[in-house]
Short mmCIF file of C-alpha atoms in Angstrom, two decimals:
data_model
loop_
_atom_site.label_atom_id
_atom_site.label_comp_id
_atom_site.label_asym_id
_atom_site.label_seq_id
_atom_site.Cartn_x
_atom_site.Cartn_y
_atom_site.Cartn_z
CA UNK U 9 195.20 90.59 49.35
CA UNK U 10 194.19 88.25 52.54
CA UNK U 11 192.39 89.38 55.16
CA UNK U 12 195.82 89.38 57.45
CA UNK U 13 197.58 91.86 54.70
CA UNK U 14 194.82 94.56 55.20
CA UNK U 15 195.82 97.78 55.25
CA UNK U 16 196.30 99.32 59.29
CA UNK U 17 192.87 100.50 60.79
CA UNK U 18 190.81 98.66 58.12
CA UNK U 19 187.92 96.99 60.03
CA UNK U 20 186.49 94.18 58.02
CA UNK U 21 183.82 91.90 59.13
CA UNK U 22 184.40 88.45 60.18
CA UNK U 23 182.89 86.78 57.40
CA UNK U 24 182.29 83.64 59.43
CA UNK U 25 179.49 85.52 61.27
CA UNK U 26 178.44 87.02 57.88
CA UNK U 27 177.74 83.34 57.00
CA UNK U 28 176.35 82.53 60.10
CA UNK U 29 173.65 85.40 60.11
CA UNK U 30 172.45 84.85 55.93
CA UNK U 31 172.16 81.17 57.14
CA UNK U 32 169.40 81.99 58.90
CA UNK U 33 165.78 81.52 56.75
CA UNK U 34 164.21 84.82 58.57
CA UNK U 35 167.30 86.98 57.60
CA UNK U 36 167.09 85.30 53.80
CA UNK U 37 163.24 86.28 53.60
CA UNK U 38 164.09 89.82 54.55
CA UNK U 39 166.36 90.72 52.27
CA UNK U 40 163.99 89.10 49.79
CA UNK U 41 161.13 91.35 51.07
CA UNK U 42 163.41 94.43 51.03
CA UNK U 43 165.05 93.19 47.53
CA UNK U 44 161.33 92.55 46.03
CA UNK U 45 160.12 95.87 47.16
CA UNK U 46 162.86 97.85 45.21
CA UNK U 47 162.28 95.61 42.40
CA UNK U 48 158.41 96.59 42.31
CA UNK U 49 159.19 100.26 42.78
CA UNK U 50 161.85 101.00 40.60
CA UNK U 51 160.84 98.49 37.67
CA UNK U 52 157.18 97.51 38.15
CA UNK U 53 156.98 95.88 34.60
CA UNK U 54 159.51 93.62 36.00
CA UNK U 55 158.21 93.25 39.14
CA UNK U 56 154.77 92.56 37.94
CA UNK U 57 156.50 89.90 35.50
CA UNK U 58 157.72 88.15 38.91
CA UNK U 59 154.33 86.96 40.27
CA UNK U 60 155.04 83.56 39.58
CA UNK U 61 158.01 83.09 42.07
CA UNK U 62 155.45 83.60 44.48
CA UNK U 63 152.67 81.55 43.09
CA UNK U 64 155.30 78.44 42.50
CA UNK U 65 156.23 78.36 45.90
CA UNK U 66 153.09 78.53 47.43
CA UNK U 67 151.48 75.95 45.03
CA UNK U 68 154.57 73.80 46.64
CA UNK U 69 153.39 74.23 49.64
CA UNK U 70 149.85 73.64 49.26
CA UNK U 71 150.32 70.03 47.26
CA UNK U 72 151.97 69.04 50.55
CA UNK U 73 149.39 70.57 53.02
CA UNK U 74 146.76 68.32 52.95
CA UNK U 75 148.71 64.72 53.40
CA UNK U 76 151.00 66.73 56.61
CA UNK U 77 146.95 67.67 57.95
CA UNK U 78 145.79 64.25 57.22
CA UNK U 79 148.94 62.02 58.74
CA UNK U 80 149.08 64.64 61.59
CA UNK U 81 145.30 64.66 62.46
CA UNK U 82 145.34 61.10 61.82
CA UNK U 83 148.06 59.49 64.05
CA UNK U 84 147.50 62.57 66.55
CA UNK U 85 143.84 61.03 67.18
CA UNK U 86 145.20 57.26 67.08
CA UNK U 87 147.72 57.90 69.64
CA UNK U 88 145.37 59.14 71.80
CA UNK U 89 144.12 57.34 74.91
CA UNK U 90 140.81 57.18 73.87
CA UNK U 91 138.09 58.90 72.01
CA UNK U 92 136.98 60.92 74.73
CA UNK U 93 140.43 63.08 74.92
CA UNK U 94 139.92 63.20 71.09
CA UNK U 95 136.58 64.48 71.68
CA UNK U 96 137.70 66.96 74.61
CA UNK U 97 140.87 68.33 72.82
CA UNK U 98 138.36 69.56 69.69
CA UNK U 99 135.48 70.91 71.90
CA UNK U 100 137.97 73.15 73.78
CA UNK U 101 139.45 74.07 70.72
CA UNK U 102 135.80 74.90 68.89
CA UNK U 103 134.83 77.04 72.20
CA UNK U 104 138.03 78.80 71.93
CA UNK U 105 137.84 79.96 68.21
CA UNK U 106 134.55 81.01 68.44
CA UNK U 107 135.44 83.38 72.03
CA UNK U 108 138.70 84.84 69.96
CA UNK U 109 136.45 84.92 66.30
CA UNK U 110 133.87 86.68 68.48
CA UNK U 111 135.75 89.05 70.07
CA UNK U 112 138.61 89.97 67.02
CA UNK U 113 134.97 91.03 65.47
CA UNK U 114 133.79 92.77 68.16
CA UNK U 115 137.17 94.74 68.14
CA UNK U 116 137.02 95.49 64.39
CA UNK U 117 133.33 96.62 64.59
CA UNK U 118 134.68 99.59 67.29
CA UNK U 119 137.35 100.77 66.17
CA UNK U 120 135.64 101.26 62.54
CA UNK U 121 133.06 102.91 64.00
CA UNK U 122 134.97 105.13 66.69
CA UNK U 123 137.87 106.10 63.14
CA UNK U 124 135.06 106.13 60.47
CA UNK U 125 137.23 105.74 57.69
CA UNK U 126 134.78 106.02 54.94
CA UNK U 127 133.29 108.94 56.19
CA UNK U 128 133.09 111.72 53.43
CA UNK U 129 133.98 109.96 50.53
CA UNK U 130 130.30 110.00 49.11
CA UNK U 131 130.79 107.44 46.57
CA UNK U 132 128.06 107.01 43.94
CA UNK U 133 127.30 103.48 43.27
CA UNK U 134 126.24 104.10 40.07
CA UNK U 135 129.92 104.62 39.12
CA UNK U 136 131.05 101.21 40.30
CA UNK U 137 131.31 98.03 38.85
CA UNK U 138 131.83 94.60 39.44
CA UNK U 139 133.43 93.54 36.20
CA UNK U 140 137.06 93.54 37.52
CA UNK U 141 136.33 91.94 40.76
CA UNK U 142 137.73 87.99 40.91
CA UNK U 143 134.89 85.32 39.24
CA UNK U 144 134.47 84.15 43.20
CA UNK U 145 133.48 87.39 44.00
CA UNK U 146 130.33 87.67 42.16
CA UNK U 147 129.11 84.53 41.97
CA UNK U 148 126.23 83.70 44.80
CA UNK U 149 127.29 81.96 47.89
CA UNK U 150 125.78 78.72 49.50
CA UNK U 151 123.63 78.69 52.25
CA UNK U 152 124.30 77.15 55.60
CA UNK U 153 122.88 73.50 54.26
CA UNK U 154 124.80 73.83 50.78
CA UNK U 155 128.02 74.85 53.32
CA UNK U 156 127.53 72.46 55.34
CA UNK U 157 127.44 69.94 52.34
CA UNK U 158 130.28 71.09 50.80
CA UNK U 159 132.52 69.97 53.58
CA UNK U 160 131.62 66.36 52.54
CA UNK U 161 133.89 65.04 49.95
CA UNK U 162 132.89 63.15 47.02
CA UNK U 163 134.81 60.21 48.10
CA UNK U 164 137.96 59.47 50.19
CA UNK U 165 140.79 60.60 47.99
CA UNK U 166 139.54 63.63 46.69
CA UNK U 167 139.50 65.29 49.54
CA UNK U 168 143.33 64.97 49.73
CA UNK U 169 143.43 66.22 46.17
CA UNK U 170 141.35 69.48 46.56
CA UNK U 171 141.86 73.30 47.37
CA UNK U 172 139.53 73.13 50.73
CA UNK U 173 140.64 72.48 54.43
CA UNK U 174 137.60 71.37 56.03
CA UNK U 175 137.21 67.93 53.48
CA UNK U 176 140.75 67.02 54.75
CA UNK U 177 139.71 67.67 58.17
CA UNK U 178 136.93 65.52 57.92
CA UNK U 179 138.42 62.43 56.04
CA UNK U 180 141.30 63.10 59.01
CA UNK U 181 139.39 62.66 61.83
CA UNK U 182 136.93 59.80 60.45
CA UNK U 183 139.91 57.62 59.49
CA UNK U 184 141.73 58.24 62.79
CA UNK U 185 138.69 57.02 64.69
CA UNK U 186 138.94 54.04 62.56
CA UNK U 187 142.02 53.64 63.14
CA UNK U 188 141.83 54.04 66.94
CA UNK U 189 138.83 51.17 67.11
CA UNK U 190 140.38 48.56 64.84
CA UNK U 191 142.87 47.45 67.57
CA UNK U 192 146.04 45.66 65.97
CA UNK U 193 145.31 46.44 62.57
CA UNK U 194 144.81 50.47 63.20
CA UNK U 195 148.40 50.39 65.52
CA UNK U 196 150.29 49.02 62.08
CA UNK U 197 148.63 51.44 59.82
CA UNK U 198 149.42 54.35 62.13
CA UNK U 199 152.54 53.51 62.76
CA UNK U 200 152.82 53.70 58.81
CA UNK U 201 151.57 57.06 58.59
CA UNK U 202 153.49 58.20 61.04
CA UNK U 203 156.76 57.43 59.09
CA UNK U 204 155.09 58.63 56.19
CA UNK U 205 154.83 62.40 57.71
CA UNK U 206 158.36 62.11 58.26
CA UNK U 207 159.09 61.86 54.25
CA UNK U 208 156.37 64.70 54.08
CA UNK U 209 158.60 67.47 56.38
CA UNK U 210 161.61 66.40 55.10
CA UNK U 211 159.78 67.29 51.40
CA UNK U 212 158.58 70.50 52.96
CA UNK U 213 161.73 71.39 54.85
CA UNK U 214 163.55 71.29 50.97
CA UNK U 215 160.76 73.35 49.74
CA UNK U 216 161.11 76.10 52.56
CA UNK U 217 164.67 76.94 51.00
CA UNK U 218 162.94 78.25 48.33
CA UNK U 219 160.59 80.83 50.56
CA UNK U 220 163.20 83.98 49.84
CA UNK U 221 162.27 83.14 46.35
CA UNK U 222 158.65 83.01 46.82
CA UNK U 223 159.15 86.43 49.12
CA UNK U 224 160.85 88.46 46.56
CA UNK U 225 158.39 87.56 43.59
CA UNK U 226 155.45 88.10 45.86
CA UNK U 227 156.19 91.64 47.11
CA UNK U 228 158.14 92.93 43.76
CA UNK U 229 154.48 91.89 41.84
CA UNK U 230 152.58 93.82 44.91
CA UNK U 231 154.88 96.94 44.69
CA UNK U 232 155.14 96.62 41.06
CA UNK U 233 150.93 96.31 40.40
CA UNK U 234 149.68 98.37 42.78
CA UNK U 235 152.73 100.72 43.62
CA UNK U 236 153.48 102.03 46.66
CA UNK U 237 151.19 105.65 46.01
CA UNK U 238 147.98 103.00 46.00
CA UNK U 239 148.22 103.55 50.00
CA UNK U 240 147.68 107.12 50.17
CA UNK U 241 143.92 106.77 48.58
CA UNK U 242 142.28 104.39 51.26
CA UNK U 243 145.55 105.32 54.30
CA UNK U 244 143.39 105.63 56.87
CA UNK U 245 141.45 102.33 56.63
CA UNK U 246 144.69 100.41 55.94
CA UNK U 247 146.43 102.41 58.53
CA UNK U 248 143.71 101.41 61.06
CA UNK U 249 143.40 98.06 60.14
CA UNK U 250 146.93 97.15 60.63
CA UNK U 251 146.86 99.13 64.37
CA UNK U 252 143.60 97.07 65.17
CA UNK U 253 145.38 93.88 63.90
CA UNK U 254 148.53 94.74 66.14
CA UNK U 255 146.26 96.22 69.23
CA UNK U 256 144.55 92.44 69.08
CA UNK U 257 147.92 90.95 68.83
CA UNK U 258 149.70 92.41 71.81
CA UNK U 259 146.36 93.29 73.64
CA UNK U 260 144.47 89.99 73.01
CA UNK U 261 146.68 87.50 72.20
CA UNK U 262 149.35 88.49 74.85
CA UNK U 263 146.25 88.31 77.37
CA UNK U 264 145.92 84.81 76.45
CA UNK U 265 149.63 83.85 76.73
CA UNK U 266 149.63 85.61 80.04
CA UNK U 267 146.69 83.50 81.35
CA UNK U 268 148.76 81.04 80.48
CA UNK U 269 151.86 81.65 81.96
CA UNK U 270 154.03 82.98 78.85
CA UNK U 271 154.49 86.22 77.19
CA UNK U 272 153.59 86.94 73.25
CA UNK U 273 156.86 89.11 72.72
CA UNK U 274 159.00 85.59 73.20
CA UNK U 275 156.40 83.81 70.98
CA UNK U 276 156.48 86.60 68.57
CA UNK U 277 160.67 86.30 68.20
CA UNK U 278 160.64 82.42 68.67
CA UNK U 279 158.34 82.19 65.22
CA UNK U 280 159.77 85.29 63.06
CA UNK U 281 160.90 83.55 60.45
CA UNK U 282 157.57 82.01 59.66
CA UNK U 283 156.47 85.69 60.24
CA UNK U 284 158.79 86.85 57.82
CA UNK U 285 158.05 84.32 55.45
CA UNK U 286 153.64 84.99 55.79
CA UNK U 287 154.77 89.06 55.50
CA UNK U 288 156.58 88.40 51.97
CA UNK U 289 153.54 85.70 50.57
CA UNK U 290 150.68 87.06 52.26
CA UNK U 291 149.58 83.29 53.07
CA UNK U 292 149.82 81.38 55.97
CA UNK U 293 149.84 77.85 54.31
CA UNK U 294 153.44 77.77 53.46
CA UNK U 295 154.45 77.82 57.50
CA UNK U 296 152.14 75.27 58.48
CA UNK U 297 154.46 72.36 58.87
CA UNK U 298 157.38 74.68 60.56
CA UNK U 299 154.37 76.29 62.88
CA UNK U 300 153.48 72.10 63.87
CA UNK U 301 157.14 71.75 64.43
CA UNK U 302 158.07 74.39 66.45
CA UNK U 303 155.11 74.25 68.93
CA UNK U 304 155.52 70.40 69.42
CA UNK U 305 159.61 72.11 70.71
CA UNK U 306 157.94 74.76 72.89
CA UNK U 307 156.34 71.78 74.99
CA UNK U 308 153.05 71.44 73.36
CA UNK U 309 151.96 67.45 72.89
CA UNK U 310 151.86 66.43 69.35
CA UNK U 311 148.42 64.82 69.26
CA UNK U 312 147.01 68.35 70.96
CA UNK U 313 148.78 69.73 68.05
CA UNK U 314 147.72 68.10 65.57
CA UNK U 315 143.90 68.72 65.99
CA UNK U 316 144.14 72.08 66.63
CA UNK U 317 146.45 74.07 64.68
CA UNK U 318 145.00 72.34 61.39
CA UNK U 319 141.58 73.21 62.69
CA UNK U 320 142.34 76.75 63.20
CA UNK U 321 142.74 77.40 60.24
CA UNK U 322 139.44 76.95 58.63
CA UNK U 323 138.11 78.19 62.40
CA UNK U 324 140.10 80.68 64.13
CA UNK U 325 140.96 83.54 61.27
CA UNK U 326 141.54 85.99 63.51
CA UNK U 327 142.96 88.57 60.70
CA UNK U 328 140.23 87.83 58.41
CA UNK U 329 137.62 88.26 61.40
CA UNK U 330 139.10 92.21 62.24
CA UNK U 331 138.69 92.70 58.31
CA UNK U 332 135.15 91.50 57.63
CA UNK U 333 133.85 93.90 59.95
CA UNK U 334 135.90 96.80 59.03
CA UNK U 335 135.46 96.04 55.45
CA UNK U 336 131.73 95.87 55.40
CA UNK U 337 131.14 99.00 57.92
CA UNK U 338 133.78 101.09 55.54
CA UNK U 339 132.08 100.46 52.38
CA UNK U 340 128.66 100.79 54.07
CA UNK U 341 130.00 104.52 55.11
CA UNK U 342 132.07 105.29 51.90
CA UNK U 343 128.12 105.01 50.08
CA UNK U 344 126.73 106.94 52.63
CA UNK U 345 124.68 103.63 54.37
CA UNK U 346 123.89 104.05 58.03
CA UNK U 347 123.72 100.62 59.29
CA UNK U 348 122.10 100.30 62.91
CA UNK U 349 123.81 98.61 65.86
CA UNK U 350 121.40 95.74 64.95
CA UNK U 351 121.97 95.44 61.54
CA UNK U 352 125.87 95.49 62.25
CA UNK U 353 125.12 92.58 64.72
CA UNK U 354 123.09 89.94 62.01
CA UNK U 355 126.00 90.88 59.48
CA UNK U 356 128.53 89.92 62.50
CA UNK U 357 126.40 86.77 63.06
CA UNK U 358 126.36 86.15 59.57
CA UNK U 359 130.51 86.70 59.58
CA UNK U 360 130.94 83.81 61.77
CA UNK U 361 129.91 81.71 59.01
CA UNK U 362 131.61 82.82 56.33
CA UNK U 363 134.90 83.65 57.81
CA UNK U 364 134.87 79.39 58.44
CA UNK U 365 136.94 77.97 55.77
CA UNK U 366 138.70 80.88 54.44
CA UNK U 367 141.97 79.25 54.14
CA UNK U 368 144.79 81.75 54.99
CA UNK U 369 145.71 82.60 51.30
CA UNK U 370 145.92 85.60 49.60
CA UNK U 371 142.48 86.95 48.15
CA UNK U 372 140.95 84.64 51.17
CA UNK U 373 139.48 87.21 53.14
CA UNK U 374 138.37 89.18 50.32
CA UNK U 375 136.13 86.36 49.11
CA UNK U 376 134.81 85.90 52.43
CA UNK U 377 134.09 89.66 52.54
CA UNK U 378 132.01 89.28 49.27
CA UNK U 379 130.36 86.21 50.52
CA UNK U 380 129.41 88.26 53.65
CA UNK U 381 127.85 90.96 51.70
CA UNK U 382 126.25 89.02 49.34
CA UNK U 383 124.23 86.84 52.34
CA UNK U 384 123.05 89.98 53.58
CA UNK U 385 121.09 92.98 52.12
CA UNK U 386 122.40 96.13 53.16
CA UNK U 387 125.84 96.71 51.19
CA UNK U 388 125.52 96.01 47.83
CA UNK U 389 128.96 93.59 46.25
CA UNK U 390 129.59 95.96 43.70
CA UNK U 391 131.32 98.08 46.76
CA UNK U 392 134.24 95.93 46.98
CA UNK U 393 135.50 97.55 43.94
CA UNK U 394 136.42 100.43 46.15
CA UNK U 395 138.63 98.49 48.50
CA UNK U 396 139.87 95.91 45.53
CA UNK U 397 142.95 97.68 44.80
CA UNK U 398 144.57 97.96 48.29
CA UNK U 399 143.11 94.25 49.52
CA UNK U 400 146.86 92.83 48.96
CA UNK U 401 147.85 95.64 51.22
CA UNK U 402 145.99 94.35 54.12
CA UNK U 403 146.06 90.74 53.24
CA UNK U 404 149.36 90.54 54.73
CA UNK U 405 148.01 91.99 58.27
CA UNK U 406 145.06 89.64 57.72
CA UNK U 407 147.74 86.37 57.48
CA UNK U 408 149.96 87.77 60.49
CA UNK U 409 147.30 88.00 62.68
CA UNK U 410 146.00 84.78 62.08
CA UNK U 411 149.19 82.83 62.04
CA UNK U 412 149.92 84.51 65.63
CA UNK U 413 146.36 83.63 66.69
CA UNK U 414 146.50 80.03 65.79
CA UNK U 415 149.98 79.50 67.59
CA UNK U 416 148.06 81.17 70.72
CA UNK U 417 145.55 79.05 70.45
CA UNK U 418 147.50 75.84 70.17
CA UNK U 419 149.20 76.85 73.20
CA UNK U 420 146.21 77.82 74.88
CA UNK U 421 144.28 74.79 74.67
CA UNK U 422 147.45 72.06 75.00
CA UNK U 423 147.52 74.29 78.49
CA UNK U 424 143.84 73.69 79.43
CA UNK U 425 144.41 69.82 78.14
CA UNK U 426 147.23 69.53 80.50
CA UNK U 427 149.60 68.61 77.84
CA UNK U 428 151.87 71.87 77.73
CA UNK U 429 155.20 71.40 79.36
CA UNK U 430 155.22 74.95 80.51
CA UNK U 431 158.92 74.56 82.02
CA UNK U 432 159.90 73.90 78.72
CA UNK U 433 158.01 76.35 76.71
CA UNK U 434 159.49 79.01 79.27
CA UNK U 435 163.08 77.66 79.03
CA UNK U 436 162.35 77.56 74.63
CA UNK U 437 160.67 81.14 74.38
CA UNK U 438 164.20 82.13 76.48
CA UNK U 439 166.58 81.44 74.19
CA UNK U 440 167.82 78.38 76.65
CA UNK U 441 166.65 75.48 73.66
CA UNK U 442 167.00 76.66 70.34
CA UNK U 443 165.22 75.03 67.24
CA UNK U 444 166.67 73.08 65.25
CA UNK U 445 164.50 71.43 62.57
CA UNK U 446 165.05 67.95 62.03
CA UNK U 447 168.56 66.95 60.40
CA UNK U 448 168.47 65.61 56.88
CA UNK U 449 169.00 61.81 56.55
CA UNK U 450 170.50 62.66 53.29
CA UNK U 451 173.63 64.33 54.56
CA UNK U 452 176.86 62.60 55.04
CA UNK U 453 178.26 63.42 58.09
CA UNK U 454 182.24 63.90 57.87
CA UNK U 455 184.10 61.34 59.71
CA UNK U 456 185.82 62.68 62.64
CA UNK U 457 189.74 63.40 62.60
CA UNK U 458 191.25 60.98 65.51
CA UNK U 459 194.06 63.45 66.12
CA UNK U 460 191.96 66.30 66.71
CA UNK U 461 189.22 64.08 68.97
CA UNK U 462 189.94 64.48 72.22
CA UNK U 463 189.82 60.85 74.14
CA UNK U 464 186.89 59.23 75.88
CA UNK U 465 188.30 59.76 79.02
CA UNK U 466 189.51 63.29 78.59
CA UNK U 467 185.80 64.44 77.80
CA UNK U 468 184.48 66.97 80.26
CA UNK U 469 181.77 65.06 82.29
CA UNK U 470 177.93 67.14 81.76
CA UNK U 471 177.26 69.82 84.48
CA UNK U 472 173.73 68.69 84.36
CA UNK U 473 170.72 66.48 82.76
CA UNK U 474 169.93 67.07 79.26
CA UNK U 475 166.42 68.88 78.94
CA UNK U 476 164.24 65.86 78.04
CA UNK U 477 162.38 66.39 74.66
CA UNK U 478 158.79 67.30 74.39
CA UNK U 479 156.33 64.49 74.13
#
């Protein structure tokens, strides 16, 4: 039966908006979310079984990450003026991570001590073991020198070949200076690698149809391993975590756009479906090219871009910042520790350290957690056993936050560099210029049907000026 031979007072949907509204990614990822959830829950073999949806896509992702950070850091610092605003753009940027790190800390190291969740639970550490914590885990952790060290890459290539953000980084911003003092030569080559970025987001705009995918495996294997009765053991640290992560959010964050003129609830809808997409794989690597994208649209300039969001994050880990301190202070009270105001204040300064480099993947922050404990001497590693089973739980609030925070931050500092078009960004984060990622040169566009094309001259004539694009 068509939909015109419907039977009287049948309402039936327009299906045209049906199609409209599951075109959109952010819609796609949440049914994937909900879908993997009730996978995980009501079959957790099977949901368990699914793990590698989620690990395909992001492995994807990451083989693209490090060329889009090197061709972006490269021809952002080439196109520059000169060194100097090169120089300026990643100072401000440094000085800004730090002041957020510092105070995302600061705000974690309160609000654990004001809720003490691990009050009462009088663990013996006897009883724990460190057997079924990840290899990384246990293994000692470099000092500053051997850090330091490790950022070095054993030669050119391999940087763009390994797991590690701060080589690429590095490699970046050494062969964009290069570039930017060899004069004719450097202007070809950049020109080169700019064109060669575009094949990379076109590869990474194919691969981000496959992120309900990657959503549904990932939360069906987290619902499906740990089951949704793991929260009620450690609630109250989860609980507060997530509350401190959203209190920095709105509190911190939307200071920050306020300073600068905008308003994190706009920023918050303009990016939900990279949100969506970092809720359902707990990693912010697979929205890195969309988050580039979408801030050069709001008005920020692409070299200012460029340097910083790839910068933050190995520097600006906001999530994983709140969770180090909660972390260590939890499992310092769940063994019955009392740690002093100035032993809470070397492990924060030792924090700052390790938090650098944690790249925003799942397990990430745990890692740095048990690099952070084993650098200093008052919580033994063998605690993280306790908080082992529920780290996927917070791992997602630890990604959301920092995705958020980096986007600030971008915004932030493009706005103290003078190269935010804040008309623009306004007019974006209303609704006034959608987003429209970059058309594929693949598709065949249909030729137009003469009689239904209205004539030159019977065109309406524009009302106003096209909104220029962002530079």
């Amino acid at each position: 039966m068509s939909r015109n031979d419907a039977a009287p007072g049948t309402v039936t949907a327009p299906p045209g908006r049906i199609r409209r509204m599951l075109s959109h990614l952010y819609v796609q990822c949440l049914i994937a979310v909900l879908l993997g959830a009730a996978v995980g829950r009501l079959w957790p073999s099977v949901g368990t079984d699914l793990k590698p949806l989620g690990d395909g896509f992001i492995a994807l992702v990451k083989m693209l990450i490090a060329p889009i950070i090197f061709c972006t850091v490269v021809h952002g610092i080439a196109s520059m003026g000169n060194a100097r605003a090169v120089g300026r753009v990643s100072l401000k940027a440094l000085v800004y991570f730090e002041v957020l790190t510092t105070v995302a800390m600061v705000i974690g190291l309160v609000v654990v001590n004001v809720v003490k969740p691990g009050s009462g639970l009088h663990i013996d550490l006897s009883s724990l073991s460190a057997k079924g914590l990840p290899p990384e885990a246990s293994t000692a952790h470099e000092g500053f020198a051997e850090f330091v060290l490790a950022v070095i890459p054993a030669t050119l290539v391999s940087a763009l070949t390994g797991n590690e953000i701060l080589p690429v980084l590095l490699v970046s911003v050494l062969f964009g200076f290069g570039l930017h003092a060899s004069g004719e030569a450097g202007l070809g080559i950049a020109r080169g690698v700019e064109k060669f970025s575009t094949v990379l987001f076109t590869l990474i705009r194919w691969i981000m149809r496959l992120a309900p995918i990657g959503a549904f495996g990932s939360m069906a294997f987290t619902i499906g391993n740990y089951g949704l009765g793991t929260l009620r053991h450690l609630a109250l640290l989860v609980g507060s975590f997530w509350l401190t992560a959203l209190f920095f959010v709105l509190v911190v964050l939307g200071t920050v756009m306020r300073l600068n003129g905008l308003r994190i609830l706009p920023f918050l809808r303009y990016i939900k479906e990279e949100l969506l997409i970092v809720l359902g794989t707990s990693s912010t690597e697979p929205v890195l090219p969309r988050m580039m994208a979408k801030l050069q649209h709001v008005g920020a300039s692409k070299p200012v871009v460029g340097i910083t969001l790839p910068a933050g994050y190995s520097f600006n880990l906001d999530g994983t910042a709140i969770y180090l301190t909660m972390g260590s202070v939890f499992l310092a009270q769940a063994l019955g520790i009392d740690l002093s105001l100035t032993q809470q204040l070397a492990m924060l300064a030792v924090m700052l350290l390790t938090s650098k480099g944690a790249a925003g993947v799942t397990g990430s922050g745990f890692i740095a957690l048990a690099a952070t404990l084993s650098a200093v001497p008052h919580v033994p590693v063998a605690a993280l056993a306790l908080i082992f089973g529920i780290d996927r739980f917070m791992s997602e609030a630890r990604a959301l936050t920092s995705v958020v925070g980096n986007g600030v931050a971008t915004l932030a500092v493009a706005r103290w560099e003078g190269e935010l078009d804040e008309d623009r960004a306004k007019a974006v984060l209303r609704g006034e210029i959608p987003y429209a990622p970059t058309p594929d040169p693949s598709a065949v566009t249909a030729a137009p049907d003469p009689k239904q094309t209205p004539a030159p001259e019977a065109m309406p004539e524009p009302t106003r000026d096209p909104v220029p694009a962002a530079t």
